[in-house]
PDB file of C-alpha atoms and ligand atoms in Angstrom:
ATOM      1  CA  UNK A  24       0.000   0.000   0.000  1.00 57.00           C
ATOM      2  CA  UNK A  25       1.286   3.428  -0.561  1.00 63.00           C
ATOM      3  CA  UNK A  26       2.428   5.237   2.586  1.00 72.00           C
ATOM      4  CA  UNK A  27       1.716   9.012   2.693  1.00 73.00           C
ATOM      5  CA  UNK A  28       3.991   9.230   5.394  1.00 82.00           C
ATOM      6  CA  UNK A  29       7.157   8.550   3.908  1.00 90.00           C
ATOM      7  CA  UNK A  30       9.369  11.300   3.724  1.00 95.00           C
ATOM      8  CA  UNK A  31      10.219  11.488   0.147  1.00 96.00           C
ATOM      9  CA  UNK A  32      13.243  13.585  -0.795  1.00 98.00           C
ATOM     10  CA  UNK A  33      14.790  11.338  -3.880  1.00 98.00           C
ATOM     11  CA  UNK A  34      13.081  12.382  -7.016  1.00 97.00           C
ATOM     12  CA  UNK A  35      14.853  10.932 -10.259  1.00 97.00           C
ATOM     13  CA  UNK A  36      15.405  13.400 -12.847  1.00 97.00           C
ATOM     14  CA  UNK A  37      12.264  14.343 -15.116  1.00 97.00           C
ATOM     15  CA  UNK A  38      12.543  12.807 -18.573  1.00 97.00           C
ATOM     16  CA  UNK A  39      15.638  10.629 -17.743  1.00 97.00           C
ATOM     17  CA  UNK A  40      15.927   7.093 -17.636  1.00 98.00           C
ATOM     18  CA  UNK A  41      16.781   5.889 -13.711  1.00 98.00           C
ATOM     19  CA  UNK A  42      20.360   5.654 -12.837  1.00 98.00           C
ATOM     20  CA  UNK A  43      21.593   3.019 -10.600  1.00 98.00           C
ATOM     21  CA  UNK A  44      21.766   4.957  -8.161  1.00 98.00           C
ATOM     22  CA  UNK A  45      18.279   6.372  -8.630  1.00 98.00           C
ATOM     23  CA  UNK A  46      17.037   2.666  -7.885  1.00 98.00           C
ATOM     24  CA  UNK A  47      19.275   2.067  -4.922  1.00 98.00           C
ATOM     25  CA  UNK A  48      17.794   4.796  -3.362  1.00 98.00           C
ATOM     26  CA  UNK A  49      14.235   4.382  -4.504  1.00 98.00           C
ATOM     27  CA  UNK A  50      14.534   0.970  -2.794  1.00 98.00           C
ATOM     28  CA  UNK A  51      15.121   2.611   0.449  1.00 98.00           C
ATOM     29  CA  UNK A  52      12.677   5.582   0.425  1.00 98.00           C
ATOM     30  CA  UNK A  53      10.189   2.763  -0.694  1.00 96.00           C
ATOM     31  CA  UNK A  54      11.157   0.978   2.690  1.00 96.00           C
ATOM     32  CA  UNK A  55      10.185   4.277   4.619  1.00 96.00           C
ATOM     33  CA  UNK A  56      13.690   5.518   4.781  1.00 98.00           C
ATOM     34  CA  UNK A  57      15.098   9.144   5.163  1.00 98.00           C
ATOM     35  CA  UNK A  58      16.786   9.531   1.934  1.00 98.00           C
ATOM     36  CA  UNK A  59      18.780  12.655   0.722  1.00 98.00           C
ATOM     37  CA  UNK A  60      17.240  15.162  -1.425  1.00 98.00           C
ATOM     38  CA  UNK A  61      19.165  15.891  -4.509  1.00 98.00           C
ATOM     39  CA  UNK A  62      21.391  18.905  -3.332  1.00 98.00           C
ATOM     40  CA  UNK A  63      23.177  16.610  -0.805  1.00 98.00           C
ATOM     41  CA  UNK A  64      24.767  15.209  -3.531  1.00 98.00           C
ATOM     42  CA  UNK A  65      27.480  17.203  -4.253  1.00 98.00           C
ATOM     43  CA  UNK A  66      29.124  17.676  -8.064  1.00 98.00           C
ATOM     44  CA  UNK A  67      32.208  17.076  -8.819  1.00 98.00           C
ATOM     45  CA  UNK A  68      33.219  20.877  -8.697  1.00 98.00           C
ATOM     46  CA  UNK A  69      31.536  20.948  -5.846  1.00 99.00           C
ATOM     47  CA  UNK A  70      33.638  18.427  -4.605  1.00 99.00           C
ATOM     48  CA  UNK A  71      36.862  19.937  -5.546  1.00 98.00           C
ATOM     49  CA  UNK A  72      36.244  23.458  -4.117  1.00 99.00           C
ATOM     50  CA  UNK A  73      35.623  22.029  -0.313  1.00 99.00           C
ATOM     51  CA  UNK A  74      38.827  20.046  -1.169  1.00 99.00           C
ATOM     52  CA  UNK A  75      40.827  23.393  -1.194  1.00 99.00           C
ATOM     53  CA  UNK A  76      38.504  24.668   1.673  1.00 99.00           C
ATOM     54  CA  UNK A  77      40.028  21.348   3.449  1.00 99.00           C
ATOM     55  CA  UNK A  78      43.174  21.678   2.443  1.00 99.00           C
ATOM     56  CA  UNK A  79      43.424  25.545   3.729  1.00 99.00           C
ATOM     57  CA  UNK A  80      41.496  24.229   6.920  1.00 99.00           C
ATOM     58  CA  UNK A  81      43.722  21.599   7.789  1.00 99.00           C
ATOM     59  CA  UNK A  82      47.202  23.974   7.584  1.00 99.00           C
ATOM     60  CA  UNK A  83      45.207  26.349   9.761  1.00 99.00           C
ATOM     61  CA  UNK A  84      45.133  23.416  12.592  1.00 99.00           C
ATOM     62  CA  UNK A  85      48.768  23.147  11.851  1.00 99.00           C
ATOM     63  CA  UNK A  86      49.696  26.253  12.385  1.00 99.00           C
ATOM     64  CA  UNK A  87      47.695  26.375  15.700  1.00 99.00           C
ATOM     65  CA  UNK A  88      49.318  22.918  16.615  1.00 99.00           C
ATOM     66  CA  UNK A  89      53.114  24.730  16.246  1.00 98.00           C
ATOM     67  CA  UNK A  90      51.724  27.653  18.493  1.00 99.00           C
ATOM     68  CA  UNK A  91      49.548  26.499  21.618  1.00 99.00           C
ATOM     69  CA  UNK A  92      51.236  26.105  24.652  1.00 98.00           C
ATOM     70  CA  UNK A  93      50.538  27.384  28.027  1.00 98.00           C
ATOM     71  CA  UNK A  94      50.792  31.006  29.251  1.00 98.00           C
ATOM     72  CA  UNK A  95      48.465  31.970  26.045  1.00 98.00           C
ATOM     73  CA  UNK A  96      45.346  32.696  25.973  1.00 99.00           C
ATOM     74  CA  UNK A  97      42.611  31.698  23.716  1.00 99.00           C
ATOM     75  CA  UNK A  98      42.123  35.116  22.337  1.00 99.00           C
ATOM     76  CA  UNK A  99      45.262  35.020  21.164  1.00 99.00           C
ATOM     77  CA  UNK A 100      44.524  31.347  19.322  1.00 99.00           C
ATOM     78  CA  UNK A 101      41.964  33.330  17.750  1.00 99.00           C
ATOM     79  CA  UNK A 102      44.223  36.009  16.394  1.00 99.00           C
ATOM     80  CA  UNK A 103      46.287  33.500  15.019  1.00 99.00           C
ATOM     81  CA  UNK A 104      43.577  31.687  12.982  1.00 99.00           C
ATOM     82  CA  UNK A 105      41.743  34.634  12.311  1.00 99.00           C
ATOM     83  CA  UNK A 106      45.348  36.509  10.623  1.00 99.00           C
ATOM     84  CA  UNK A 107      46.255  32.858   9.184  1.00 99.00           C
ATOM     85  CA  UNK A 108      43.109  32.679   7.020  1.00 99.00           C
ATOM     86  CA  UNK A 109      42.975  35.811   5.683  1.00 99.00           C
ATOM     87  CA  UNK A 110      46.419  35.880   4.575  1.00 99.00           C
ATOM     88  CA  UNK A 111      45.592  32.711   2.697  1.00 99.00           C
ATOM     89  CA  UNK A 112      42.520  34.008   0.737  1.00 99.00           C
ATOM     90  CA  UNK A 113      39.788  32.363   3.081  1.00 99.00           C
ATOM     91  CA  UNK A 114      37.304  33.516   5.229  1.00 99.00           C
ATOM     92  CA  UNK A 115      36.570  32.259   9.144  1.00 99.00           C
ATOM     93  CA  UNK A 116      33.338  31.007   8.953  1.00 99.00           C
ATOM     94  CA  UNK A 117      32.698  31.355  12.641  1.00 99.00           C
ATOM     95  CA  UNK A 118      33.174  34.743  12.505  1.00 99.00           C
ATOM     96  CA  UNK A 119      29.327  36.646  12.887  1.00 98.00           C
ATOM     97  CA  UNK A 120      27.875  32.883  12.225  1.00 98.00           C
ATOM     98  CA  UNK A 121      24.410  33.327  13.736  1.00 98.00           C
ATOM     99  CA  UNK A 122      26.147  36.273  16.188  1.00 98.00           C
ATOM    100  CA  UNK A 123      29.102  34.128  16.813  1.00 98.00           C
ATOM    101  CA  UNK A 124      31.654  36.692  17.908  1.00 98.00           C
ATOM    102  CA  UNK A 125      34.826  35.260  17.052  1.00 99.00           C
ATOM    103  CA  UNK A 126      36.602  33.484  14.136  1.00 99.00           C
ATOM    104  CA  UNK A 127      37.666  30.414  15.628  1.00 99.00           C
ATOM    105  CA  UNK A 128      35.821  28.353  18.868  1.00 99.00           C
ATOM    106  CA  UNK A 129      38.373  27.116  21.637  1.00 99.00           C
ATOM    107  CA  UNK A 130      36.514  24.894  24.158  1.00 99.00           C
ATOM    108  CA  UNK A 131      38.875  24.179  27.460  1.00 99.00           C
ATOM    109  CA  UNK A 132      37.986  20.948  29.906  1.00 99.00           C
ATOM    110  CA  UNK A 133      34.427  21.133  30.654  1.00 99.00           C
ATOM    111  CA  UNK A 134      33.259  23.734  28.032  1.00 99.00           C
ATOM    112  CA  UNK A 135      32.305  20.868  25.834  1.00 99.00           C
ATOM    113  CA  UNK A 136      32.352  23.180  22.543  1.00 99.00           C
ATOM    114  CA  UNK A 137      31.604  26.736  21.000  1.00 99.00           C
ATOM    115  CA  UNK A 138      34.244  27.878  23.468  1.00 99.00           C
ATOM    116  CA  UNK A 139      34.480  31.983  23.195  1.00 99.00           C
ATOM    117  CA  UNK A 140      38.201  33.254  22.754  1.00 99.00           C
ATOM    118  CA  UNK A 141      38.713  35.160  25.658  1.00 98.00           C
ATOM    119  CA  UNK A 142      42.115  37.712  26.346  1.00 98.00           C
ATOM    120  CA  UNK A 143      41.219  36.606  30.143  1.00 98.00           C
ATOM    121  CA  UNK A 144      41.365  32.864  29.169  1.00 99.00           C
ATOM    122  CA  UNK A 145      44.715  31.674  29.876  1.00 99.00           C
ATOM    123  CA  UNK A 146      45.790  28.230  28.649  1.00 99.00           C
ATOM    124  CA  UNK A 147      47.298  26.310  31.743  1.00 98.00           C
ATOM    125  CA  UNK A 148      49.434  23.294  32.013  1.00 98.00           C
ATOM    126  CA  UNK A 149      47.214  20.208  32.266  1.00 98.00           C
ATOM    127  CA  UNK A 150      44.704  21.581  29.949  1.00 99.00           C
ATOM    128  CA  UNK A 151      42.918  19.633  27.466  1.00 99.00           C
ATOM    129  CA  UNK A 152      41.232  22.009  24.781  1.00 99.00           C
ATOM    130  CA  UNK A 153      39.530  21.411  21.300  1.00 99.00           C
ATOM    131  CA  UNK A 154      40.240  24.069  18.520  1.00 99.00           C
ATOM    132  CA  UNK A 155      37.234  23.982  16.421  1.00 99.00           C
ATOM    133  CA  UNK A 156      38.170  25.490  12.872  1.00 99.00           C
ATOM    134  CA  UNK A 157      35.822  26.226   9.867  1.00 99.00           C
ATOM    135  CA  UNK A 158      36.983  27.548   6.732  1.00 99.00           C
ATOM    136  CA  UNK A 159      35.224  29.040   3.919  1.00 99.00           C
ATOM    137  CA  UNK A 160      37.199  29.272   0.698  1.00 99.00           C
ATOM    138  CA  UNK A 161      35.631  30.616  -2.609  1.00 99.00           C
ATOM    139  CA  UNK A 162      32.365  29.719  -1.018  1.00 98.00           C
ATOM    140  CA  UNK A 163      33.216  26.349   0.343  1.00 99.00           C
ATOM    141  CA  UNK A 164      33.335  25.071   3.352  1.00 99.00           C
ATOM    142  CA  UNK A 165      35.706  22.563   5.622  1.00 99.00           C
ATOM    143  CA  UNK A 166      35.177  22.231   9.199  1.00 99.00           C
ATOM    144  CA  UNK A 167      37.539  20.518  11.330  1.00 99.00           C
ATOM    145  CA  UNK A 168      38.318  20.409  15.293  1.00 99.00           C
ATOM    146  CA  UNK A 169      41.386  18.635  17.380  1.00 99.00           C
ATOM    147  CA  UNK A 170      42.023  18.417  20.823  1.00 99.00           C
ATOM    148  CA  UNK A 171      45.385  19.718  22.468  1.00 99.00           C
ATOM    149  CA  UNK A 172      46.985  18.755  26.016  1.00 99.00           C
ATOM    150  CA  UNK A 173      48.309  21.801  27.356  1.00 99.00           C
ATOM    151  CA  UNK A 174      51.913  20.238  28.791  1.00 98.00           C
ATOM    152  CA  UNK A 175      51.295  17.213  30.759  1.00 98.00           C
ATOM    153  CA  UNK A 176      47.814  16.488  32.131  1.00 98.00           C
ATOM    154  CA  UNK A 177      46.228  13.327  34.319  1.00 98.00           C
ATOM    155  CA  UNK A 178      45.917   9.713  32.551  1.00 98.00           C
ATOM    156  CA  UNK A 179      41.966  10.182  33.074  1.00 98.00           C
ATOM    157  CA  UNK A 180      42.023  13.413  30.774  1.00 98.00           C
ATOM    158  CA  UNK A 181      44.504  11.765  28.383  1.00 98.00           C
ATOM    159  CA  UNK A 182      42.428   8.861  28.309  1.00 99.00           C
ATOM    160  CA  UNK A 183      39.123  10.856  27.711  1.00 99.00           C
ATOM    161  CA  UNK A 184      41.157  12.255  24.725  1.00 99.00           C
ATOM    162  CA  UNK A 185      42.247   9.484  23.019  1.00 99.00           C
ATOM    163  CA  UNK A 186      38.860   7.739  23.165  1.00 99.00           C
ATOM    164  CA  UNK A 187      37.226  10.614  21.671  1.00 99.00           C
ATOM    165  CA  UNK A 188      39.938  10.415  18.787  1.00 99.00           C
ATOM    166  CA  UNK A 189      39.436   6.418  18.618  1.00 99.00           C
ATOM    167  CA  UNK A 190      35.479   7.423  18.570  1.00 99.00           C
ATOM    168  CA  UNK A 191      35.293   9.814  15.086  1.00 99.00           C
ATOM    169  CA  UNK A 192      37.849   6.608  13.831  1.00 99.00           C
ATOM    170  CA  UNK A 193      35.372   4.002  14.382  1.00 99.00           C
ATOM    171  CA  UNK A 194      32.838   6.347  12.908  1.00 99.00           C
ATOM    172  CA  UNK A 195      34.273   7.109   9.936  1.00 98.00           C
ATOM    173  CA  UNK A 196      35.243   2.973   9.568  1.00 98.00           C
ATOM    174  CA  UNK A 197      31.748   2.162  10.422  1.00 98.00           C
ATOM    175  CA  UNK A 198      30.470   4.246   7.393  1.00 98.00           C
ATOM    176  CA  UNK A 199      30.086   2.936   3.954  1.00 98.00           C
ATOM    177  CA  UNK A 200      27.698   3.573   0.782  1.00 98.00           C
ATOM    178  CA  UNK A 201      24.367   2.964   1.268  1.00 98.00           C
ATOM    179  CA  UNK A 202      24.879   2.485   4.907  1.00 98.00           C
ATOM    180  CA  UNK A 203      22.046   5.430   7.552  1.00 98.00           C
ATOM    181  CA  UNK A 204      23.670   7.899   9.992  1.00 98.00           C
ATOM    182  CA  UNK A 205      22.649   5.509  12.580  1.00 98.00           C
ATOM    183  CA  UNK A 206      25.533   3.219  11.952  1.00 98.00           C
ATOM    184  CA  UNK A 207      27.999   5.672  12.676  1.00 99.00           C
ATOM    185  CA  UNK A 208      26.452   6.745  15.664  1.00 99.00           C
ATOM    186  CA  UNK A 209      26.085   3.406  16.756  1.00 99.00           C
ATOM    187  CA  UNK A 210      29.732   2.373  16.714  1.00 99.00           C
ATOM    188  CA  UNK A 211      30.503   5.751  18.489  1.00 99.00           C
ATOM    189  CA  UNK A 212      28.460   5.405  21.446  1.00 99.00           C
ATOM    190  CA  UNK A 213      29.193   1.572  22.163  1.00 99.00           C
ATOM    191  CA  UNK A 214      33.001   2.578  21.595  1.00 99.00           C
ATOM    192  CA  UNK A 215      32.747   5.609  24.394  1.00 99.00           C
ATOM    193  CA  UNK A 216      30.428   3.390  26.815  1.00 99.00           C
ATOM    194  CA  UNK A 217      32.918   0.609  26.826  1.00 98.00           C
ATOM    195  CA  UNK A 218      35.439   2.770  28.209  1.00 98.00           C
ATOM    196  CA  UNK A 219      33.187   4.384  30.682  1.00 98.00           C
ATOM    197  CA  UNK A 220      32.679   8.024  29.085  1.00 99.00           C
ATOM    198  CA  UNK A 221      29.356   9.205  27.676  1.00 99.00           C
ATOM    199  CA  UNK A 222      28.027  10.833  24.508  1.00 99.00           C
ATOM    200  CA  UNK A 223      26.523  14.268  24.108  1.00 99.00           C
ATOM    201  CA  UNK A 224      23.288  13.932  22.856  1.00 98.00           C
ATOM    202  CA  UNK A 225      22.271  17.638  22.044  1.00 98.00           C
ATOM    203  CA  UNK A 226      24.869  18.532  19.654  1.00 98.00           C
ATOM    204  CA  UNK A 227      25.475  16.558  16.366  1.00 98.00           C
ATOM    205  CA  UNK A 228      27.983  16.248  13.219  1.00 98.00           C
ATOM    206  CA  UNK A 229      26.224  17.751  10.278  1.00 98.00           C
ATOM    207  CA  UNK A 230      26.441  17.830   6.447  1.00 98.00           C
ATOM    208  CA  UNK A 231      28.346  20.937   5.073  1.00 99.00           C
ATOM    209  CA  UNK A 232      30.396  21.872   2.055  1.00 99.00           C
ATOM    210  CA  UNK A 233      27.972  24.154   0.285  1.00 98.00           C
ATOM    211  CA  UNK A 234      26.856  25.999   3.859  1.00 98.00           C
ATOM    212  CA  UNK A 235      28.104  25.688   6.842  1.00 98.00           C
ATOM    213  CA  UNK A 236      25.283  23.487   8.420  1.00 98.00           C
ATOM    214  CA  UNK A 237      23.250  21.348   6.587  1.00 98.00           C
ATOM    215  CA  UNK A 238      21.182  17.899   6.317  1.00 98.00           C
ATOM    216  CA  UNK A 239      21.548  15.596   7.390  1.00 98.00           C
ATOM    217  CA  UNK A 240      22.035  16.094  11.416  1.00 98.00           C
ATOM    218  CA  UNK A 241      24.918  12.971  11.989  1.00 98.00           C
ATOM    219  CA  UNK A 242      24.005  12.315  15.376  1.00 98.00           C
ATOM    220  CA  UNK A 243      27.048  10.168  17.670  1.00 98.00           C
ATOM    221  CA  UNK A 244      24.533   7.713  19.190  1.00 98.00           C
ATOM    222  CA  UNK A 245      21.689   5.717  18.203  1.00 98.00           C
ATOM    223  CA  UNK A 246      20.349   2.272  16.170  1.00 98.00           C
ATOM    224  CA  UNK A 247      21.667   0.748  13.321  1.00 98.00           C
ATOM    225  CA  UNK A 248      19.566   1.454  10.161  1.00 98.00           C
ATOM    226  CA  UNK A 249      18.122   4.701  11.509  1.00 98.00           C
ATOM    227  CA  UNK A 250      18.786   8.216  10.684  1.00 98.00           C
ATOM    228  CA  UNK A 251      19.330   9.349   6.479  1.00 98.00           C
ATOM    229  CA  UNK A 252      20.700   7.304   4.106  1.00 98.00           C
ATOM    230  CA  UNK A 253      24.075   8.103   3.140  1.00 99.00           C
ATOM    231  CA  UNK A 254      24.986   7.618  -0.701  1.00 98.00           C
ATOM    232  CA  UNK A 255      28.420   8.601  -2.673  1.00 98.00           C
ATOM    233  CA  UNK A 256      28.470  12.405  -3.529  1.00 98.00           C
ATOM    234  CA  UNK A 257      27.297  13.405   0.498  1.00 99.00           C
ATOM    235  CA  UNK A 258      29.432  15.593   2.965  1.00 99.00           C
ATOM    236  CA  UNK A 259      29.369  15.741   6.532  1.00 99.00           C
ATOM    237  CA  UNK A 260      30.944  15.674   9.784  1.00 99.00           C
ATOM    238  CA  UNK A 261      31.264  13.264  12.295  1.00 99.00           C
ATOM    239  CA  UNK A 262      32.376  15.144  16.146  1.00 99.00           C
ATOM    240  CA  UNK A 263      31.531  13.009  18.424  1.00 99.00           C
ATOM    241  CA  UNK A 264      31.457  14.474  21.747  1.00 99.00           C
ATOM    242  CA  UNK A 265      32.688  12.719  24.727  1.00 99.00           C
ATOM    243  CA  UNK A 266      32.225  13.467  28.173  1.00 99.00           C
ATOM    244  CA  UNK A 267      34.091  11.949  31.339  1.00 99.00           C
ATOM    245  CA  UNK A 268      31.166  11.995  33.409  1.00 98.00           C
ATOM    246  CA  UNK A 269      27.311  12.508  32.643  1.00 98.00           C
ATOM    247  CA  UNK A 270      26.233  13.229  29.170  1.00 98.00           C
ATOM    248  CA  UNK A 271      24.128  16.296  29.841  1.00 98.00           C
ATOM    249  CA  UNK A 272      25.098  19.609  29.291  1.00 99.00           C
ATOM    250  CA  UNK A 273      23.711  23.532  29.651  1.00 98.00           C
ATOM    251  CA  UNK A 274      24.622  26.807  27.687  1.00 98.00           C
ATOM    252  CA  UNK A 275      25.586  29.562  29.016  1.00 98.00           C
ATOM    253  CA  UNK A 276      22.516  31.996  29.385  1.00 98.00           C
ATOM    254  CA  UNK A 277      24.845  35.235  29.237  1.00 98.00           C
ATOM    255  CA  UNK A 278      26.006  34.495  25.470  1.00 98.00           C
ATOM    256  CA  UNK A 279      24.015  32.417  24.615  1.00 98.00           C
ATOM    257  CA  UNK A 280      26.721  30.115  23.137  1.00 98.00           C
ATOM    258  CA  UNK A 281      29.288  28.240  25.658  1.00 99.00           C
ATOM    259  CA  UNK A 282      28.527  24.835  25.881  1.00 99.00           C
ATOM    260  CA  UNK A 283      29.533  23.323  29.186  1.00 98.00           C
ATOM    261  CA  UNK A 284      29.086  19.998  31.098  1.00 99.00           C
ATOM    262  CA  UNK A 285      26.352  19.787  33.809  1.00 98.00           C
ATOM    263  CA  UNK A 286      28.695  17.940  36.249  1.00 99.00           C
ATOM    264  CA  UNK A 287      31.827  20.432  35.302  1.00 98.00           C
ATOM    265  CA  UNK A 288      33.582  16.894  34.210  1.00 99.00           C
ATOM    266  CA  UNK A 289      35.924  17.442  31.415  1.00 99.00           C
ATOM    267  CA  UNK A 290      34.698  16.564  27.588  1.00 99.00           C
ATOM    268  CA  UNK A 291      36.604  16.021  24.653  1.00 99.00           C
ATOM    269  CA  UNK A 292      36.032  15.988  21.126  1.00 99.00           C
ATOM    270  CA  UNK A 293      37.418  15.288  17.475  1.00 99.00           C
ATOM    271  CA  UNK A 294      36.224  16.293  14.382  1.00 99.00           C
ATOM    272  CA  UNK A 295      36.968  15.673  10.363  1.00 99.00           C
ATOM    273  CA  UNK A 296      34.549  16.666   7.340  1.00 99.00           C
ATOM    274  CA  UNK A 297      34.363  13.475   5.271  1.00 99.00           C
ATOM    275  CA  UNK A 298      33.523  12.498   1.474  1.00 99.00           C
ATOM    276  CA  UNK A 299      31.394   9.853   1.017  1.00 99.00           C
ATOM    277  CA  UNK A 300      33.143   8.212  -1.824  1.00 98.00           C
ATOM    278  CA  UNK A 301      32.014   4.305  -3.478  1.00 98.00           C
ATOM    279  CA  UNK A 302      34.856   2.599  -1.188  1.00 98.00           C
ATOM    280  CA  UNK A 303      33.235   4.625   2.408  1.00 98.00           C
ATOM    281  CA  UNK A 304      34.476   7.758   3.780  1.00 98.00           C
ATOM    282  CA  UNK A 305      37.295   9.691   2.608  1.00 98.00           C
ATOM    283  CA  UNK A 306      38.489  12.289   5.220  1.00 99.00           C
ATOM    284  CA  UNK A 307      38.586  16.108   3.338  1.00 99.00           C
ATOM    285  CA  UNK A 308      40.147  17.649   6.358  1.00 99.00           C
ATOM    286  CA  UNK A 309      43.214  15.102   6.733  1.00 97.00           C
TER     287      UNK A 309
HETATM  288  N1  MF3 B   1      32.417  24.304  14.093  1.00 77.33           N
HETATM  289  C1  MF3 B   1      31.214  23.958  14.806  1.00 77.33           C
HETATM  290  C2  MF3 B   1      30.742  22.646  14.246  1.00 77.33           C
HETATM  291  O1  MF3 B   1      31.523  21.755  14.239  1.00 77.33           O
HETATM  292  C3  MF3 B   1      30.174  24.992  14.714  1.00 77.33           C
HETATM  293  C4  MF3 B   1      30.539  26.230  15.376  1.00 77.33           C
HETATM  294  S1  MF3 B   1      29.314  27.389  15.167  1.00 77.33           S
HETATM  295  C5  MF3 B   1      30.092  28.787  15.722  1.00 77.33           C
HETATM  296  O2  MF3 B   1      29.667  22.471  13.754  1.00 77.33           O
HETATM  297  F1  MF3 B   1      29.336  29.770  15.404  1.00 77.33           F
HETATM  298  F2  MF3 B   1      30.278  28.665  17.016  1.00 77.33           F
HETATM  299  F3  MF3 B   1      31.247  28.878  15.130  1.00 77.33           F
HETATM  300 CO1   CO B   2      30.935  20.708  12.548  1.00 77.33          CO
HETATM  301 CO1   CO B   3      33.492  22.307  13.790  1.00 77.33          CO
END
């Protein structure tokens, strides 16, 4: 019988015969699957220009990987970035996103992410803080976020680090053609529960390359066979989010943006924007 209530996004293209991939996906949307509409499916041109955008993105985490150490503070991290792009012909997308007041987001221990550069944050020794950088580039986007230990910090916090690292891994291996956004977030969570850390559930990887945020939401927990198809041609993130203690967290009412930990626990996270390529996920922000 035919189900209203399927969301149908595919639509093969008027007055052409299906492709293969047209009936793949018709398959699933027939099953009541979330499919991709059309303009997730990025061109080839497309896919070239957030190349570059990764490729510009990726030497700015470089270059903030030669500089932070402690004694600075995150203000200055932003300077750097913020000069860094410029000088090499991109834009900070950050920078007035949605009132975002800064071009880069530094998140230290239990600011989980969106972390405001501050002059009167100073980075200490023990410190474990994710550098969140997006970069637009002749209108394309890469978005990309590592975590730095500030000197030498507790096994706990290095631990909670490394998992988080080993978490966006077994995403990105637990991805392949034709495989739902559920998968992913499947193999995160079981991967952070096993070692005794928790996921964020209120903040989610996301599809970008032509904006900055876009279908579908790639959420880091969840069932298998859930959540939107993913086909060759798609872009997203995976950032998984890992927290040492509970899972919840709470924004800071003043700006509206700081995202912090309920239990002031530390949280770590890793992120890479990926290419969904025939062969499973090729990372765009190596
Ligand atoms: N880079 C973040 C992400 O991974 C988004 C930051 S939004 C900002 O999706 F406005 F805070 F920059
Ligand atoms: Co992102
Ligand atoms: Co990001």
């Amino acid at each position: 019988m035919f189900d209203k209530n399927i969301q149908r996004n595919w639509h093969p293209l008027k007055g052409q015969p299906l492709t293969e991939m047209d009936r793949k996906i018709l398959a699933f949307q027939n099953k009541g699957k979330l499919c991709p509409s059309r303009d997730l499916i990025k061109t080839p041109e497309q896919i070239e220009g957030i190349r570059r955008a990764g490729v510009l993105n990726t030497a700015v985490l470089d270059m903030v990987a030669e500089n932070i150490k402690a004694g600075m503070s995150t203000e200055a991290i932003n300077t750097l970035v913020h000069n860094f792009t410029i000088e090499h012909g991109g834009i900070p997308a950050p920078l007035n996103y949605e009132g975002f007041p800064k071009s880069v987001c530094v998140s230290v221990n239990d600011v989980v992410c969106h972390g405001i550069p501050s002059e009167e944050e100073i980075l200490q020794e023990g410190d474990i803080v994710n550098v969140d950088v997006t970069t637009i580039l002749d209108g394309f986007f890469a978005d990309a976020s590592r975590m730095f230990i500030i000197g030498k910090t507790s096994p706990e916090k290095e631990k909670l680090v490394k998992v988080a690292k080993e978490c966006l891994e077994i995403g990105m291996e637990a991805a392949h053609p034709y495989c739902f956004v559920g998968d992913i977030g499947n193999a995160i969570a079981k991967h952070a529960h096993k070692n005794g850390f928790t996921i964020v559930r209120d903040l989610c990887g996301h599809g970008t390359g032509n904006h900055f945020h876009e279908e579908p939401d790639v959420e880091h927990y969840g069932r298998k066979g859930t959540g939107m198809l993913l086909v060759p041609g798609m872009v997203f993130t995976i950032e998984p989010m890992v927290n040492m203690g509970d899972w919840e967290v709470v924004v800071d009412e003043e700006d509206g943006w700081q995202v912090y930990t309920e239990d002031y626990q530390p949280s770590a996270q890793w992120e890479h924007t990926f290419l969904m390529t025939e062969d499973g996920l090729e990372i765009l922000t190596k």
